[in-house]
Coordinates of C-alpha atoms in Angstrom, one line a residue:
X1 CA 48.3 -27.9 58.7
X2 CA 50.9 -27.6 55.8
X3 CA 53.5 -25.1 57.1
X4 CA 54.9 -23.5 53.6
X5 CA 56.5 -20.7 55.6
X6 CA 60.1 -21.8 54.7
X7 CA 59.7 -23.1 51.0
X8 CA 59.7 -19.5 49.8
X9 CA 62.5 -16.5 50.9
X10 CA 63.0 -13.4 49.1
X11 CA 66.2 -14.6 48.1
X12 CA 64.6 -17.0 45.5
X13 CA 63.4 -14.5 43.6
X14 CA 63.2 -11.0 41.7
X15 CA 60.3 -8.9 42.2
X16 CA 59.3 -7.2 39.1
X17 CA 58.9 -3.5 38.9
X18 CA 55.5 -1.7 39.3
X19 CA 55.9 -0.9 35.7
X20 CA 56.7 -4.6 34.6
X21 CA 53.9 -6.1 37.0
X22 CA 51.4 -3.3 35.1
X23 CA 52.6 -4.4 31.5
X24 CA 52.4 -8.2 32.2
X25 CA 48.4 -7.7 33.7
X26 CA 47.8 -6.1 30.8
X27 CA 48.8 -9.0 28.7
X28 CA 47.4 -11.4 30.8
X29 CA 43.9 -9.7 30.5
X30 CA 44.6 -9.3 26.6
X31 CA 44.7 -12.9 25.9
X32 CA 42.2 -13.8 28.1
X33 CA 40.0 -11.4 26.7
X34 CA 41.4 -12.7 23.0
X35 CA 39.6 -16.3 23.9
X36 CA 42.5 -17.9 22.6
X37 CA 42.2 -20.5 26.7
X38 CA 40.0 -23.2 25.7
X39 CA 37.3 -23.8 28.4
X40 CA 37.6 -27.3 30.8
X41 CA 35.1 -29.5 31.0
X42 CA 33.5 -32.8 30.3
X43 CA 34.5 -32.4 26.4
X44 CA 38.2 -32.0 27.4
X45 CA 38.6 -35.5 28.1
X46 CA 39.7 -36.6 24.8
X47 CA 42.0 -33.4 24.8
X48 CA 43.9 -34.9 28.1
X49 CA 44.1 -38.8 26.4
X50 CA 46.3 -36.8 24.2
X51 CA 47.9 -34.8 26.1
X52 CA 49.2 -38.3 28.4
X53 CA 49.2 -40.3 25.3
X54 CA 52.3 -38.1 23.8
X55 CA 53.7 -37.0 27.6
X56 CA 57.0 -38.6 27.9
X57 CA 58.3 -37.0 31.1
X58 CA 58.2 -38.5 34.7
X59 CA 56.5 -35.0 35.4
X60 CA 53.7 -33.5 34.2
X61 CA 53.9 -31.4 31.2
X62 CA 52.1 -28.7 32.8
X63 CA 54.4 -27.8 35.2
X64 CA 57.5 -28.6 32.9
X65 CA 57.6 -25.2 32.3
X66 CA 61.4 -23.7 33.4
X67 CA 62.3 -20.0 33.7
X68 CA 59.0 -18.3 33.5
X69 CA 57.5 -15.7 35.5
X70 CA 55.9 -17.0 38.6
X71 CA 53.3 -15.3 40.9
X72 CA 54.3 -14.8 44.7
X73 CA 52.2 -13.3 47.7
X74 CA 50.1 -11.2 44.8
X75 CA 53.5 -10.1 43.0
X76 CA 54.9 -11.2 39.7
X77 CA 58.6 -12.7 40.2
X78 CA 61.7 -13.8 38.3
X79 CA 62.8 -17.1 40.2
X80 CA 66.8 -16.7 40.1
X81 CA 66.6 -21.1 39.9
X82 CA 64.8 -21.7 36.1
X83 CA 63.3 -24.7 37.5
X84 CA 62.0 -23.3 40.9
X85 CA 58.3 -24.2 40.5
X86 CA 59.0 -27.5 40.2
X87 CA 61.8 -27.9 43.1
X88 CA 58.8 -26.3 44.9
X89 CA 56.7 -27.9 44.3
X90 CA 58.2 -31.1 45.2
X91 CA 58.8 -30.1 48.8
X92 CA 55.5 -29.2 48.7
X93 CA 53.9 -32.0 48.1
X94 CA 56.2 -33.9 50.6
X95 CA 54.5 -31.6 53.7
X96 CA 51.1 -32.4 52.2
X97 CA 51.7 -36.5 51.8
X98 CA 53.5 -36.6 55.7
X99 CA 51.1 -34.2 57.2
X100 CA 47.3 -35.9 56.1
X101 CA 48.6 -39.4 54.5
X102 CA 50.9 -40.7 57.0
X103 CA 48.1 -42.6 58.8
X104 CA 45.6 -43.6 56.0
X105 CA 45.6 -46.8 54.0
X106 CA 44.9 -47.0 51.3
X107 CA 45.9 -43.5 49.6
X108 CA 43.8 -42.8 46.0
X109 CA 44.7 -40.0 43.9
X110 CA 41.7 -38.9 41.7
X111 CA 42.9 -36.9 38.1
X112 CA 46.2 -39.1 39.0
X113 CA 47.6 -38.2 35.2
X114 CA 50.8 -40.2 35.2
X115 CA 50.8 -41.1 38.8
X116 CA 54.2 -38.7 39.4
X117 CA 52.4 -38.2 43.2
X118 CA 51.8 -41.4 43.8
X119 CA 55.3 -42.2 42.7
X120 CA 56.6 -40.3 45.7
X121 CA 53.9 -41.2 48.1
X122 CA 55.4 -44.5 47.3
X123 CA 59.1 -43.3 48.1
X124 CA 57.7 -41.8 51.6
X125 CA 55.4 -44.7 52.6
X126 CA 56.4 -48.0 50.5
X127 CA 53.9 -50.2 52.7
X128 CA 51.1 -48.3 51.5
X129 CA 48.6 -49.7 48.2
X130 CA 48.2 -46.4 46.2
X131 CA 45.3 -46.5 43.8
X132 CA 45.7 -43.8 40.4
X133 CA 42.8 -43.0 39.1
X134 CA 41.8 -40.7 35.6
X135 CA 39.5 -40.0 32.7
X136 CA 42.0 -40.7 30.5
X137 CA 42.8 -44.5 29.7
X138 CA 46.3 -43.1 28.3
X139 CA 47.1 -41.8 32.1
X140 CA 46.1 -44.7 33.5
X141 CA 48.6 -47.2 31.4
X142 CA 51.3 -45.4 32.4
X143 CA 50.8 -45.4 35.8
X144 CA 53.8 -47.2 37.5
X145 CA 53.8 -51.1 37.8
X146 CA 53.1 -50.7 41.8
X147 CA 50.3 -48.6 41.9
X148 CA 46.7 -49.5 40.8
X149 CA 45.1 -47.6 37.8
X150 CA 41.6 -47.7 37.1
X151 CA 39.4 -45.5 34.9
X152 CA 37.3 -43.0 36.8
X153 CA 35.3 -39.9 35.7
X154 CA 34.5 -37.2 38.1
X155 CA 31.3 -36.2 35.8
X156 CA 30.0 -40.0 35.7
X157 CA 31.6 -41.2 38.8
X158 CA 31.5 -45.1 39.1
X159 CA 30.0 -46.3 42.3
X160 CA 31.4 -50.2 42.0
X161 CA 34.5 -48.4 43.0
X162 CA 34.1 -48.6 46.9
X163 CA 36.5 -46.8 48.7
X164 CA 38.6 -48.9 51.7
X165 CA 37.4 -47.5 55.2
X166 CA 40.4 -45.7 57.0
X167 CA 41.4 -44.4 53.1
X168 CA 42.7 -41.2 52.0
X169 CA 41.8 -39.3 48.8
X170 CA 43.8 -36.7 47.0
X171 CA 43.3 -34.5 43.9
X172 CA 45.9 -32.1 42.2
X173 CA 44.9 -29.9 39.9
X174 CA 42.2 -31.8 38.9
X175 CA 38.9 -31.0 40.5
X176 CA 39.9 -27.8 38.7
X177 CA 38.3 -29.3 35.1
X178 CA 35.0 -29.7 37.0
X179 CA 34.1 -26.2 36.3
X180 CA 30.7 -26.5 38.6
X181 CA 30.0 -29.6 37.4
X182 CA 31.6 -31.0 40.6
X183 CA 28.9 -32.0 42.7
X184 CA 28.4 -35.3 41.6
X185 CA 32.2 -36.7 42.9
X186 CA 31.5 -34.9 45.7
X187 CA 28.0 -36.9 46.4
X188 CA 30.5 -40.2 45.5
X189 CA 33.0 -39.1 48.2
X190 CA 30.1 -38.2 51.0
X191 CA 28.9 -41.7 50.2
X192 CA 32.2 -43.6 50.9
X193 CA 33.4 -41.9 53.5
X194 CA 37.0 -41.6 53.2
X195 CA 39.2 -40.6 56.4
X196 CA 40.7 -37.6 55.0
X197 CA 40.3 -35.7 51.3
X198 CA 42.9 -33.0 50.6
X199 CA 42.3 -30.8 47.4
X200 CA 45.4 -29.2 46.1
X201 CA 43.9 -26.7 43.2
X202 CA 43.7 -23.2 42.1
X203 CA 40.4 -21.6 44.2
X204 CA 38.9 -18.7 42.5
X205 CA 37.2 -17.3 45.9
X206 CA 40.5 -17.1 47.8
X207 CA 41.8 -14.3 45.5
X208 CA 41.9 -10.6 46.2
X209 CA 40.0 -9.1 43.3
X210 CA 41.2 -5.2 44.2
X211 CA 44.8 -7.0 43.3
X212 CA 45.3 -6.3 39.8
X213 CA 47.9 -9.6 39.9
X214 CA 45.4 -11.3 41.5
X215 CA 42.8 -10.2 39.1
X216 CA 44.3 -11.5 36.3
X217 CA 44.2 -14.9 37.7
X218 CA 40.3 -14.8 38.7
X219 CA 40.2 -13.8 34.6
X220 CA 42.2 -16.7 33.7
X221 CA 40.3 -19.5 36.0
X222 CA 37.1 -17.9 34.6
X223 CA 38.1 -18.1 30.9
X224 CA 39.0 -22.0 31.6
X225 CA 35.6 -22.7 33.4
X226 CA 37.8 -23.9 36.6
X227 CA 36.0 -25.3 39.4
X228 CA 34.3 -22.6 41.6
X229 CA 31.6 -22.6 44.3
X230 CA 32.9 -25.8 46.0
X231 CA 34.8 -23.7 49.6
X232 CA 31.2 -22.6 50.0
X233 CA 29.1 -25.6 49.6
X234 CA 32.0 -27.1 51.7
X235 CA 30.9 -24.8 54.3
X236 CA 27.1 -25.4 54.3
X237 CA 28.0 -29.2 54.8
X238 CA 30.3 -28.0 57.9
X239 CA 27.1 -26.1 59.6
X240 CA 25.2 -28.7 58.8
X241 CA 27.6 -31.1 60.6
X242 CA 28.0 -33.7 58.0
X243 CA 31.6 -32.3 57.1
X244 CA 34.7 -31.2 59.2
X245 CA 36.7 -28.9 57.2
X246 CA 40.7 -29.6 58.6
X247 CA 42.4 -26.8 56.5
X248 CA 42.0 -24.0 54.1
X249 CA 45.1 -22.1 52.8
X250 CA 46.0 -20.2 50.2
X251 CA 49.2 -21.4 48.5
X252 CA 50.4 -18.0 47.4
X253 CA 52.1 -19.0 45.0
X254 CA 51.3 -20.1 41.6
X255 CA 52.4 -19.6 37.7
X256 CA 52.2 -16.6 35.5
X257 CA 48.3 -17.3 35.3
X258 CA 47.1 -19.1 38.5
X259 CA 47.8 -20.3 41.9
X260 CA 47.0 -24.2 41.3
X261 CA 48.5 -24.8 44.8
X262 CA 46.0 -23.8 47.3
X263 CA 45.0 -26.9 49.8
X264 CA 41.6 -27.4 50.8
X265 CA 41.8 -31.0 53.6
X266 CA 37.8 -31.9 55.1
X267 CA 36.9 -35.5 56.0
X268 CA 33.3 -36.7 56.1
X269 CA 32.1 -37.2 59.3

């Protein structure tokens, strides 16, 4: 399991008021209900060549975002440290590489974007091949020198690519673009049987819709078509014993929108 219990303490953060946490739902729902979040999907792959063709960072530009409101436990918050999410992140994703990757060779990331994960799996575990994979061609040439990049497409995925018995796979934040179009990179994955598959991503069924916070996030991930319906087709596989779920928790913790954090971990058996 990925114990998160001591990345956050109170003392991180400001709770907002009830009157601030009311205004900013209200402007949440507003521009969601405006349209103005363009909807993922297959046609967003250009829109991503772009978005890692003018990325110069060693982070994502989604989460080089410093000082804004963050969502905690179902609250709004002001982080007292303007760059919080990502410092959070960071240890974050340290539990998750120790905890499922330690053991598992090779590691591939699938929706790998620049390969910044892969960069510190490589820092934790430099004897391990780590293989970056995206839809974007403009993702994949930046990838560091010492991992592998290769072209991959969740909606079209490419079965020469055989994945190395004993491997692990990881996505972050990327199975989200799927909307419920996932179902064919989940077929690829039953068929190559890695050891262990960790999704970290925002899960629209794990929310608390009588949570007005809350419900402004299952607005959001519905205005952007984010993946949905995979926990429960996870599930059926799992009674029908062809799937052993290992974990499924709920990151509580996310940006002003979404909780992208939550980690869903199953390996085909």
């Amino acid at each position: 399991m990925v114990n998160t219990d001591k990345l956050l303490t109170p003392g991180d953060y400001k709770v907002l008021d009830p009157a601030q946490q009311e205004t900013l739902c209200k402007e949440i729902l507003a521009e969601v209900a405006s349209g103005q979040f363009k909807p993922a999907g297959e046609s967003s792959r250009e829109h991503w060549n772009e978005v890692w063709a003018a990325n110069t960072l060693d982070v994502p530009p989604y989460i080089f975002r410093p000082g804004r409101v963050l969502r905690v436990n179902g609250q709004f918050v002001r982080p007292r440290d303007p760059w919080f999410e990502l410092n959070w992140y960071k240890q974050f994703r340290a539990k998750v590489l120790r905890t499922y990757f330690r053991d598992v060779f090779p590691l591939y990331e699938f929706g790998c974007g620049n390969g910044w994960n892969l960069a510190a799996a490589h820092q934790l575990y430099p004897e391990k091949s780590l293989v970056g994979l995206d839809w974007a061609e403009a993702a994949v040439d930046r990838l560091p020198r010492d991992i592998h990049g290769r072209v991959f497409d969740f909606f079209h995925p490419d079965y020469d690519l055989k994945l190395v018995p004993g491997s692990g796979v990881l996505t972050v934040g990327a199975l989200e673009q799927t909307g419920t179009a996932w179902e064919p990179f989940l077929e690829y994955l039953l068929a190559n049987r890695p050891a262990v598959v960790v999704h970290v991503e925002p899960i629209v069924e794990w929310y608390d819709p009588t949570n007005p916070v809350d419900a402004t996030a299952i607005a959001y991930h519905l205005a952007r078509n984010y993946w949905r319906g995979f926990p429960a087709k996870l599930q059926e596989l799992a009674m029908q014993g062809t799937v052993e779920i290992l974990e499924q928790k709920r990151s509580y913790f996310g940006s002003k929108y979404i909780e992208g954090y939550s980690v869903l971990a199953w390996r085909p058996l």
